[in-house]
Amino acid sequence: MKATQRPGRKAALPEGGPLQKAGSAEQADERALVEAAQTDPAKFGALYEMHFERVYAFIASRVRDRATAEDVTSDVFHKALANLTRFEWRGVSFAAWLLRIAANAVVDQAKRVAREFPSPEDPAELVADPGLRPSELRAIENHARLFRLVGQLPEAQRQVVHQRFVDQRSIREIAGRLGKTEGAIKQLQLRALERLRAQMESGHV
Amino acid sequence: MSKRPLSEQVDEAVQAMLVSLRPRPERDPSPSLAVLVPIAQVLRDLPRESFRIALKSDLQRRTSMNEAVAPSPERSLHYMRPGFTSITPYILVAGGTRFVEFLKAAFNGVERLRVPAPDGTIMHAEVAVGNGMIELGDANDQYPATPVTLHHYVDDADATYTRALQAGATSIYPPTDDHPSGDRWGAIQDQFGNRWYIATPKGWTPGPKGLRSIQPYLHLRDAHKMIPFLESAFSAEALGVHKSPEGHVLHATIRIGNATLEIDEAHGEFQPMPCYLHIYVPDTDALYAQALRAGATSVEAPTNKPYGDRAAGVKDPFGNSWFIATYLGK
């Protein structure tokens, strides 16, 4: 995983933007799901399915490594579940609410690291709150969409993408595991990337 | 000099990215390369599938234990473990881990729980398929494999059938519109001996809650005798019974609680496969006693289990074993 951007965003999200369009069919569905889960927490799973990639994309782009991304993501969903009944519809979508929790969790995590490993950098900067710009929100949505599209790849391509990018295995190792030639694995990798790019460009969800 | 294949160029860029190096500039870069690199860069953040599943399972477990979450006054079926319906097949299988992978690949199964045995085999696992659940454990000498026949309802029988074959199943027959049920209907056998009817319903659904994605399908000898047994033992209701002129059950759907199973008279290659079924009921003790009165034999009297169920076991006259359970929850 790459070196991180320095975390420095907290709470407030801008008005408007792709996560806060009111009145869309998706938001109506989401509202029904939220209300169902507020009544019966066992239904939280549907909200998790809907927002996992978004939350993970937000966090992964702001922390140092995969293990931290997973810890913080886990923390965010547990907090969201515990506070679900406190969420109210006041012009902020559920997605924006989750990202607010995520933003705070990222800052908390960075503060913990700063305490454990002090550096010349002033930790006070970590709470500076510029909010998320619409371009940042768009980037999160795009990353989340790409993650979802990976799940829809043909099985062989999906396996190669996961083994290459998530497990960070070499082409040779993947070839051995999948019983194919290295050339075939490179082709599958190429086809997967081409397909993902085409679907991202076509707005395929 | 001919240009290197795009797949080589892309892989070099990916490799460099994964080890955080600047890729060697292509002498004659393909324009196609430049547009793929940003995709690859984002994929470095792709979440682990196993993490996604484990976190969901963790959250579900937490909701099922009602820790730090709001009470749920409207949950009427309090006696079922969350995520379960009234009827769940319990499959003992040789190669549990591979079977879980098969369920994921063929049917988009989501692993909810895995309890490993010390030797690495699966003591108990739960895989959600559609709106249903499959429980499984690795077979052993004491408890040999018990393959089952299941009816799997899906939106697109052809696509699911194809995926199942790709995942290693063999075809019994491809989906057809000519099945007597009127549904689009195909059949496969998986590598573990289980048989699956894969169907897309056309206009017919049993019960007010619609179809369950997973319904056990029991081929029985003297199937007509099963109906009164299930009615008296488990307070079941026969929703539709079609019989031949000779009185053989051609097909019957049986409801227990909020779920259904199907039965018919064993025929041709579709012979009885005695199996394990797990049913959630409001009162295990009462239903256990009721089942014994109806002719079932006891396997285990009701006890409180460490995993939070009160459970008992009986065997029906057809050789199937039933785990009767009440979720104690809370």
Coordinates of C-alpha atoms in Angstrom, one line a residue:
Chain A
M1 CA 0.0 0.0 0.0
K2 CA 1.2 3.5 -0.8
A3 CA 2.5 6.1 1.6
T4 CA -0.4 8.0 3.0
Q5 CA -1.6 11.6 2.6
R6 CA -1.4 13.2 6.0
P7 CA -4.8 12.9 7.6
G8 CA -6.2 16.3 8.5
R9 CA -9.9 16.2 7.9
K10 CA -12.7 16.1 10.4
A11 CA -16.4 16.3 10.9
A12 CA -18.0 18.8 8.7
L13 CA -18.9 17.9 5.2
P14 CA -19.9 20.5 2.7
E15 CA -23.5 21.1 1.8
G16 CA -24.5 19.6 -1.5
G17 CA -22.2 17.3 -3.4
P18 CA -22.8 13.8 -4.7
L19 CA -23.5 12.3 -1.3
Q20 CA -26.2 14.7 -0.3
K21 CA -28.6 14.8 -3.2
A22 CA -32.0 14.9 -1.7
G23 CA -35.0 13.1 -3.1
S24 CA -33.3 10.6 -5.3
A25 CA -34.7 7.1 -5.5
E26 CA -31.6 5.7 -4.0
Q27 CA -32.0 8.0 -1.0
A28 CA -35.6 6.9 -0.6
D29 CA -34.4 3.3 -0.5
E30 CA -31.6 4.2 1.8
R31 CA -34.0 5.9 4.2
A32 CA -36.2 2.8 4.3
L33 CA -33.2 0.7 5.1
V34 CA -32.0 3.0 7.8
E35 CA -35.4 3.1 9.4
A36 CA -35.7 -0.7 9.2
A37 CA -32.3 -1.1 10.9
Q38 CA -33.2 1.4 13.6
T39 CA -36.1 -0.7 14.5
D40 CA -34.3 -4.0 14.0
P41 CA -30.5 -3.8 14.2
A42 CA -30.3 -7.2 12.6
K43 CA -31.1 -5.4 9.4
F44 CA -27.9 -3.3 9.6
G45 CA -26.3 -5.7 7.2
A46 CA -28.1 -4.1 4.2
L47 CA -26.7 -0.7 5.1
Y48 CA -23.3 -2.3 5.5
E49 CA -23.5 -3.8 2.1
M50 CA -24.5 -0.5 0.6
H51 CA -21.8 1.6 2.2
F52 CA -18.8 -0.7 2.9
E53 CA -16.8 0.3 -0.2
R54 CA -17.5 4.0 0.3
V55 CA -16.3 4.0 3.9
Y56 CA -13.3 1.7 3.2
A57 CA -12.3 3.9 0.2
F58 CA -12.4 7.0 2.3
I59 CA -10.3 5.5 5.0
A60 CA -7.8 3.6 2.8
S61 CA -6.9 6.8 1.0
R62 CA -6.1 8.5 4.3
V63 CA -4.2 6.0 6.4
R64 CA -0.8 4.4 6.2
D65 CA -1.5 0.7 5.5
R66 CA -4.1 -1.9 5.0
A67 CA -4.1 -3.1 8.6
T68 CA -4.9 0.4 9.8
A69 CA -7.6 0.8 7.1
E70 CA -9.2 -2.4 8.4
D71 CA -9.0 -1.4 12.0
V72 CA -10.5 2.0 11.4
T73 CA -13.2 0.7 9.1
S74 CA -14.2 -1.8 11.7
D75 CA -14.3 0.9 14.3
V76 CA -16.5 3.1 12.1
F77 CA -19.2 0.4 11.4
H78 CA -19.3 -0.6 15.1
K79 CA -19.8 3.0 16.1
A80 CA -22.4 3.5 13.4
L81 CA -24.3 0.5 14.6
A82 CA -24.1 1.5 18.2
N83 CA -25.3 5.1 17.4
L84 CA -27.8 4.1 14.7
T85 CA -30.8 5.2 16.7
R86 CA -29.3 8.7 17.1
F87 CA -29.2 9.2 13.3
E88 CA -31.9 11.6 12.1
W89 CA -32.8 12.7 8.7
R90 CA -31.9 16.4 8.7
G91 CA -30.7 17.0 5.2
V92 CA -27.6 14.9 5.7
S93 CA -27.6 11.5 4.0
F94 CA -26.7 8.4 5.8
A95 CA -23.6 8.1 3.6
A96 CA -22.4 11.6 4.7
W97 CA -23.1 10.6 8.4
L98 CA -20.9 7.5 8.0
L99 CA -18.1 9.5 6.4
R100 CA -18.3 12.0 9.2
I101 CA -17.8 9.1 11.7
A102 CA -15.0 7.9 9.4
A103 CA -13.3 11.3 9.2
N104 CA -13.3 11.5 13.0
A105 CA -12.0 8.0 13.3
V106 CA -9.1 8.7 11.0
V107 CA -8.2 11.8 13.0
D108 CA -8.4 9.8 16.3
Q109 CA -6.2 7.1 14.8
A110 CA -3.7 9.7 13.7
K111 CA -3.7 11.3 17.1
R112 CA -3.0 7.9 18.7
V113 CA -0.1 7.4 16.4
A114 CA 1.2 10.9 17.1
R115 CA 1.1 10.2 20.8
E116 CA 2.8 6.9 20.5
F117 CA 5.4 8.1 18.0
P118 CA 5.9 11.8 18.5
S119 CA 7.2 13.7 15.5
P120 CA 8.1 17.3 14.9
E121 CA 4.8 17.7 13.2
D122 CA 2.3 19.5 15.4
P123 CA -0.5 17.1 16.3
A124 CA -2.8 20.1 16.7
E125 CA -2.8 20.3 12.9
L126 CA -4.6 17.1 12.8
V127 CA -7.8 18.6 14.0
A128 CA -7.7 21.4 11.4
D129 CA -11.0 21.0 9.7
P130 CA -11.1 22.0 6.1
G131 CA -14.0 19.7 5.4
L132 CA -14.3 17.5 2.4
R133 CA -14.3 19.2 -1.0
P134 CA -16.8 18.0 -3.7
S135 CA -13.8 16.7 -5.7
E136 CA -12.8 14.6 -2.7
L137 CA -16.3 13.2 -2.4
R138 CA -16.3 12.4 -6.1
A139 CA -13.0 10.6 -5.7
I140 CA -14.4 8.5 -2.9
E141 CA -17.5 7.6 -4.9
N142 CA -15.3 6.6 -7.8
H143 CA -13.1 4.4 -5.8
A144 CA -16.0 2.7 -4.1
R145 CA -17.6 2.1 -7.5
L146 CA -14.4 0.6 -8.8
F147 CA -14.2 -1.7 -5.8
R148 CA -17.8 -2.9 -6.4
L149 CA -17.0 -3.5 -10.1
V150 CA -14.2 -5.8 -9.2
G151 CA -16.7 -8.1 -7.6
Q152 CA -18.5 -8.3 -10.9
L153 CA -15.5 -9.3 -13.0
P154 CA -15.4 -12.7 -14.6
E155 CA -14.1 -15.1 -11.9
A156 CA -10.6 -15.6 -13.3
Q157 CA -10.0 -11.9 -13.7
R158 CA -11.4 -11.2 -10.2
Q159 CA -9.0 -13.7 -8.7
V160 CA -6.0 -12.3 -10.5
V161 CA -6.9 -8.7 -9.4
H162 CA -7.3 -9.8 -5.8
Q163 CA -4.1 -11.9 -5.7
R164 CA -2.1 -9.2 -7.5
F165 CA -3.4 -6.0 -5.8
V166 CA -4.6 -7.2 -2.4
D167 CA -2.3 -10.1 -1.7
Q168 CA 0.5 -8.5 -3.7
R169 CA 1.6 -11.8 -5.2
S170 CA 4.0 -12.0 -8.1
I171 CA 2.7 -13.0 -11.5
R172 CA 4.7 -16.3 -11.2
E173 CA 3.1 -17.1 -7.9
I174 CA -0.4 -16.4 -9.2
A175 CA 0.3 -18.5 -12.3
G176 CA 1.3 -21.4 -10.0
R177 CA -1.7 -21.0 -7.8
L178 CA -4.2 -20.8 -10.7
G179 CA -2.5 -23.4 -12.8
K180 CA -2.0 -21.0 -15.8
T181 CA 1.0 -19.6 -17.6
E182 CA 2.5 -16.3 -16.5
G183 CA 1.5 -14.9 -19.9
A184 CA -2.1 -15.9 -19.3
I185 CA -2.1 -14.2 -15.9
K186 CA -0.7 -11.0 -17.4
Q187 CA -3.5 -11.1 -20.1
L188 CA -6.1 -11.6 -17.4
Q189 CA -4.7 -8.7 -15.5
L190 CA -4.8 -6.5 -18.6
R191 CA -8.4 -7.6 -19.5
A192 CA -9.5 -6.9 -16.0
L193 CA -8.1 -3.4 -16.0
E194 CA -9.5 -2.7 -19.4
R195 CA -12.9 -3.9 -18.5
L196 CA -12.9 -1.9 -15.2
R197 CA -11.9 1.2 -17.1
A198 CA -14.6 0.8 -19.7
Q199 CA -17.2 0.3 -17.0
M200 CA -16.0 3.3 -15.0
E201 CA -16.2 5.4 -18.1
S202 CA -19.6 4.2 -19.1
G203 CA -21.0 5.0 -15.7
H204 CA -21.8 1.3 -15.2
V205 CA -22.8 0.7 -11.6
Chain B
M1 CA 11.9 -3.3 -33.1
S2 CA 8.4 -4.3 -32.3
K3 CA 6.6 -2.8 -29.3
R4 CA 6.2 -4.9 -26.2
P5 CA 2.8 -6.3 -25.7
L6 CA 0.5 -4.1 -23.7
S7 CA 0.0 -6.8 -21.1
E8 CA 3.8 -6.7 -20.4
Q9 CA 3.8 -2.9 -20.2
V10 CA 0.8 -2.9 -17.8
D11 CA 2.4 -5.5 -15.6
E12 CA 5.6 -3.6 -15.4
A13 CA 3.7 -0.5 -14.3
V14 CA 1.7 -2.5 -11.8
Q15 CA 4.8 -4.2 -10.4
A16 CA 6.5 -0.8 -10.0
M17 CA 3.5 0.6 -8.3
L18 CA 3.2 -2.3 -5.8
V19 CA 6.8 -1.8 -4.7
S20 CA 6.5 2.0 -4.9
L21 CA 9.0 2.5 -7.6
R22 CA 8.8 4.8 -10.5
P23 CA 8.2 2.7 -13.6
R24 CA 10.9 2.7 -16.3
P25 CA 9.6 5.0 -19.1
E26 CA 8.3 3.1 -22.1
R27 CA 10.3 3.9 -25.2
D28 CA 7.1 3.7 -27.2
P29 CA 4.3 3.8 -24.7
S30 CA 1.0 2.6 -25.7
P31 CA -1.7 5.2 -25.2
S32 CA -3.8 2.4 -23.7
L33 CA -1.3 2.1 -20.9
A34 CA -1.7 5.6 -19.6
V35 CA -5.5 5.2 -19.1
L36 CA -5.1 1.9 -17.2
V37 CA -2.5 3.1 -14.7
P38 CA -5.0 5.3 -12.7
I39 CA -7.3 2.2 -12.3
A40 CA -4.4 0.1 -11.1
Q41 CA -3.4 2.8 -8.6
V42 CA -6.8 2.8 -7.0
L43 CA -6.8 -1.0 -6.9
R44 CA -4.0 -0.9 -4.4
D45 CA -6.6 0.1 -1.9
L46 CA -9.0 -2.7 -2.8
P47 CA -10.4 -4.2 0.4
R48 CA -9.7 -7.8 1.3
E49 CA -12.8 -9.9 0.6
S50 CA -12.3 -11.9 3.8
F51 CA -12.1 -8.7 5.8
R52 CA -15.4 -7.5 4.3
I53 CA -17.1 -10.7 5.2
A54 CA -15.6 -11.1 8.7
L55 CA -16.6 -7.5 9.6
K56 CA -20.2 -8.1 8.5
S57 CA -20.3 -11.4 10.4
D58 CA -18.9 -9.6 13.5
L59 CA -21.6 -6.8 13.2
Q60 CA -24.3 -9.4 12.7
R61 CA -23.1 -11.3 15.8
R62 CA -23.2 -8.1 17.7
T63 CA -26.8 -7.3 16.6
S64 CA -27.8 -10.8 17.4
M65 CA -26.5 -10.4 20.9
N66 CA -28.2 -7.0 21.3
E67 CA -25.0 -5.4 22.6
A68 CA -25.2 -1.7 22.7
V69 CA -28.0 -1.4 20.2
A70 CA -31.5 -0.4 20.4
P71 CA -34.1 -2.9 21.5
S72 CA -36.1 -4.4 18.6
P73 CA -39.7 -4.5 19.7
E74 CA -41.0 -5.4 16.3
R75 CA -38.9 -8.6 15.9
S76 CA -41.7 -11.0 16.1
L77 CA -39.7 -14.1 15.4
H78 CA -37.6 -13.8 18.5
Y79 CA -37.1 -17.5 18.7
M80 CA -34.9 -17.7 15.6
R81 CA -31.2 -16.9 15.5
P82 CA -30.9 -13.7 13.4
G83 CA -30.4 -14.5 9.8
F84 CA -32.2 -17.8 10.1
T85 CA -35.6 -18.9 8.9
S86 CA -37.7 -21.8 10.3
I87 CA -36.0 -24.4 8.1
T88 CA -32.2 -24.7 7.4
P89 CA -30.5 -27.6 5.8
Y90 CA -27.5 -28.9 7.7
I91 CA -25.0 -30.6 5.4
L92 CA -22.3 -32.9 6.6
V93 CA -19.7 -32.8 3.8
A94 CA -16.3 -34.3 3.0
G95 CA -14.2 -31.2 2.2
G96 CA -16.1 -28.4 4.1
T97 CA -13.7 -25.7 3.2
R98 CA -14.0 -26.5 -0.5
F99 CA -17.8 -26.7 -0.2
V100 CA -17.9 -23.2 1.3
E101 CA -15.8 -21.9 -1.6
F102 CA -18.2 -23.7 -4.0
L103 CA -21.2 -22.0 -2.3
K104 CA -19.5 -18.6 -2.7
A105 CA -18.5 -19.1 -6.3
A106 CA -21.7 -20.8 -7.6
F107 CA -24.4 -19.1 -5.5
N108 CA -22.9 -15.9 -4.2
G109 CA -22.9 -17.4 -0.7
V110 CA -21.7 -15.2 2.1
E111 CA -19.8 -17.0 4.9
R112 CA -21.3 -15.8 8.2
L113 CA -19.6 -18.0 10.6
R114 CA -16.9 -20.7 10.7
V115 CA -15.9 -22.7 13.8
P116 CA -12.8 -24.6 12.9
A117 CA -11.9 -28.0 14.6
P118 CA -8.4 -28.4 16.0
D119 CA -7.4 -30.4 13.0
G120 CA -8.3 -27.5 10.6
T121 CA -11.5 -29.0 9.4
I122 CA -14.8 -27.2 9.8
M123 CA -16.7 -28.1 13.0
H124 CA -19.6 -25.7 12.0
A125 CA -20.1 -23.1 9.4
E126 CA -23.0 -20.9 8.2
V127 CA -23.2 -19.6 4.7
A128 CA -26.0 -17.3 3.7
V129 CA -27.4 -17.9 0.2
G130 CA -29.9 -15.4 -1.0
N131 CA -32.4 -14.9 1.8
G132 CA -31.7 -18.4 3.2
M133 CA -29.0 -20.1 5.1
I134 CA -27.0 -23.3 4.7
E135 CA -25.2 -24.9 7.7
L136 CA -22.4 -27.3 7.3
G137 CA -19.7 -29.3 9.0
D138 CA -17.0 -31.6 7.9
A139 CA -18.0 -35.2 7.9
N140 CA -16.0 -37.8 9.9
D141 CA -16.1 -41.4 10.7
Q142 CA -18.7 -41.0 13.3
Y143 CA -20.8 -38.6 11.2
P144 CA -20.4 -39.5 7.5
A145 CA -21.3 -37.1 4.7
T146 CA -25.0 -36.6 4.1
P147 CA -25.5 -35.0 0.8
V148 CA -28.9 -33.3 0.3
T149 CA -31.2 -32.1 -2.5
L150 CA -32.0 -28.4 -2.4
H151 CA -34.2 -26.2 -4.4
H152 CA -32.5 -22.9 -5.1
Y153 CA -34.7 -20.1 -6.3
V154 CA -32.9 -17.3 -8.2
D155 CA -33.7 -14.4 -10.5
D156 CA -31.8 -15.9 -13.4
A157 CA -31.7 -19.7 -13.4
D158 CA -29.5 -19.8 -16.5
A159 CA -26.8 -17.6 -15.1
T160 CA -26.7 -19.4 -11.8
Y161 CA -26.7 -22.8 -13.6
T162 CA -23.7 -21.6 -15.6
R163 CA -21.9 -20.3 -12.6
A164 CA -22.4 -23.6 -10.7
L165 CA -20.9 -25.5 -13.6
Q166 CA -17.9 -23.1 -13.7
A167 CA -17.5 -23.7 -10.0
G168 CA -17.1 -27.4 -10.6
A169 CA -20.7 -28.8 -10.6
T170 CA -21.9 -31.3 -13.2
S171 CA -25.1 -30.8 -15.1
I172 CA -28.1 -33.1 -14.5
Y173 CA -30.1 -31.1 -17.0
P174 CA -29.9 -27.5 -18.2
P175 CA -32.6 -25.0 -17.4
T176 CA -35.8 -25.5 -19.4
D177 CA -39.2 -23.9 -19.7
D178 CA -40.7 -27.3 -20.1
H179 CA -40.6 -28.4 -16.4
P180 CA -44.1 -29.4 -15.1
S181 CA -43.9 -26.7 -12.4
G182 CA -44.0 -24.0 -15.1
D183 CA -40.8 -22.5 -13.6
R184 CA -37.6 -22.2 -15.6
W185 CA -35.8 -25.1 -14.0
G186 CA -32.5 -26.8 -14.3
A187 CA -30.5 -29.3 -12.1
I188 CA -26.9 -29.9 -11.2
Q189 CA -24.9 -32.0 -8.8
D190 CA -22.0 -30.5 -7.0
Q191 CA -18.7 -32.1 -6.3
F192 CA -19.9 -33.1 -2.9
G193 CA -22.8 -35.2 -4.0
N194 CA -25.5 -32.6 -3.3
R195 CA -28.1 -32.0 -5.9
W196 CA -29.5 -28.6 -6.7
Y197 CA -32.6 -27.7 -8.5
I198 CA -32.0 -24.2 -9.8
A199 CA -35.2 -22.4 -10.7
T200 CA -36.6 -19.0 -11.6
P201 CA -40.3 -18.9 -10.5
K202 CA -42.9 -17.7 -12.9
G203 CA -45.8 -16.3 -11.2
W204 CA -46.2 -18.8 -8.4
T205 CA -45.0 -18.2 -4.9
P206 CA -45.9 -20.2 -1.7
G207 CA -46.7 -18.3 1.4
P208 CA -47.2 -14.6 2.1
K209 CA -43.5 -13.9 2.4
G210 CA -42.6 -15.1 -1.0
L211 CA -40.1 -17.7 -1.9
R212 CA -37.2 -18.8 0.2
S213 CA -33.9 -18.9 -1.8
I214 CA -33.1 -22.3 -0.3
Q215 CA -35.7 -25.1 0.2
P216 CA -34.8 -28.6 1.2
Y217 CA -36.2 -31.0 -1.4
L218 CA -36.9 -34.5 0.0
H219 CA -37.4 -37.4 -2.4
L220 CA -39.2 -40.0 -0.3
R221 CA -40.6 -43.5 -0.5
D222 CA -44.3 -43.3 0.4
A223 CA -44.1 -39.6 0.4
H224 CA -47.8 -39.3 1.0
K225 CA -47.1 -40.5 4.6
M226 CA -44.7 -37.7 5.2
I227 CA -47.4 -35.1 5.0
P228 CA -49.5 -36.2 8.0
F229 CA -46.3 -36.8 9.9
L230 CA -45.0 -33.3 9.4
E231 CA -48.4 -31.9 10.2
S232 CA -48.7 -33.6 13.5
A233 CA -45.0 -33.6 14.5
F234 CA -44.1 -30.0 13.5
S235 CA -47.5 -28.3 13.0
A236 CA -46.6 -28.1 9.4
E237 CA -49.1 -27.0 6.7
A238 CA -49.2 -28.5 3.2
L239 CA -49.5 -25.6 0.8
G240 CA -50.0 -27.5 -2.4
V241 CA -50.2 -31.2 -2.9
H242 CA -50.2 -32.7 -6.4
K243 CA -50.8 -36.5 -6.6
S244 CA -50.8 -39.0 -9.5
P245 CA -53.9 -41.0 -10.1
E246 CA -52.2 -43.8 -8.2
G247 CA -51.9 -41.5 -5.1
H248 CA -48.2 -40.8 -5.4
V249 CA -47.1 -37.4 -4.4
L250 CA -45.8 -35.7 -7.5
H251 CA -45.0 -32.6 -5.6
A252 CA -45.9 -30.9 -2.3
T253 CA -44.8 -27.8 -0.6
I254 CA -44.8 -27.9 3.1
R255 CA -44.6 -24.9 5.4
I256 CA -43.1 -24.9 8.8
G257 CA -43.1 -21.5 10.5
N258 CA -42.0 -18.9 7.9
A259 CA -40.2 -21.3 5.6
T260 CA -41.0 -24.2 3.3
L261 CA -39.6 -27.5 2.1
E262 CA -40.7 -29.7 -0.8
I263 CA -41.3 -33.4 -1.1
D264 CA -42.1 -35.9 -3.8
E265 CA -42.2 -39.6 -4.4
A266 CA -38.7 -40.9 -5.1
H267 CA -38.3 -41.8 -8.7
G268 CA -35.7 -42.8 -11.2
E269 CA -32.3 -41.4 -10.2
F270 CA -33.9 -39.2 -7.6
Q271 CA -33.9 -41.5 -4.6
P272 CA -34.1 -40.8 -0.9
M273 CA -31.1 -39.0 0.6
P274 CA -31.8 -38.8 4.4
C275 CA -30.5 -35.5 5.7
Y276 CA -30.2 -33.2 8.6
L277 CA -32.7 -30.3 9.0
H278 CA -32.5 -27.5 11.5
I279 CA -35.8 -25.9 12.5
Y280 CA -36.3 -22.9 14.8
V281 CA -39.5 -23.1 16.8
P282 CA -41.0 -21.1 19.6
D283 CA -40.8 -23.9 22.2
T284 CA -38.3 -26.7 21.7
D285 CA -39.5 -28.8 24.6
A286 CA -43.1 -28.7 23.5
L287 CA -42.3 -29.5 19.9
Y288 CA -39.9 -32.3 20.8
A289 CA -42.6 -33.9 22.8
Q290 CA -45.1 -33.4 20.0
A291 CA -42.7 -34.9 17.5
L292 CA -42.2 -38.0 19.6
R293 CA -46.0 -38.4 20.0
A294 CA -46.3 -38.2 16.2
G295 CA -43.9 -41.1 15.7
A296 CA -40.4 -39.5 15.7
T297 CA -37.6 -41.2 17.7
S298 CA -35.5 -39.2 20.1
V299 CA -31.9 -38.5 19.2
E300 CA -31.3 -36.0 22.0
A301 CA -33.6 -34.5 24.7
P302 CA -33.8 -30.7 24.9
T303 CA -30.8 -29.0 26.5
N304 CA -29.4 -25.5 26.6
K305 CA -26.5 -25.2 24.2
P306 CA -23.4 -23.1 24.9
Y307 CA -24.1 -21.1 21.7
G308 CA -27.3 -19.8 23.0
D309 CA -30.0 -22.1 21.7
R310 CA -32.2 -24.6 23.5
A311 CA -32.1 -27.6 21.2
A312 CA -33.2 -31.2 20.8
G313 CA -32.9 -33.9 18.1
V314 CA -35.3 -36.3 16.6
K315 CA -35.4 -38.7 13.7
D316 CA -38.4 -39.0 11.4
P317 CA -39.7 -42.4 10.1
F318 CA -38.0 -41.7 6.8
G319 CA -34.5 -41.5 8.3
N320 CA -34.1 -37.7 8.3
S321 CA -32.7 -36.0 11.4
W322 CA -34.2 -32.8 12.8
F323 CA -32.5 -30.4 15.1
I324 CA -35.3 -28.6 16.9
A325 CA -34.1 -25.3 18.3
T326 CA -35.2 -22.1 20.1
Y327 CA -32.9 -19.2 20.1
L328 CA -32.6 -17.9 23.6
G329 CA -30.8 -14.8 22.5
K330 CA -30.8 -11.7 24.6

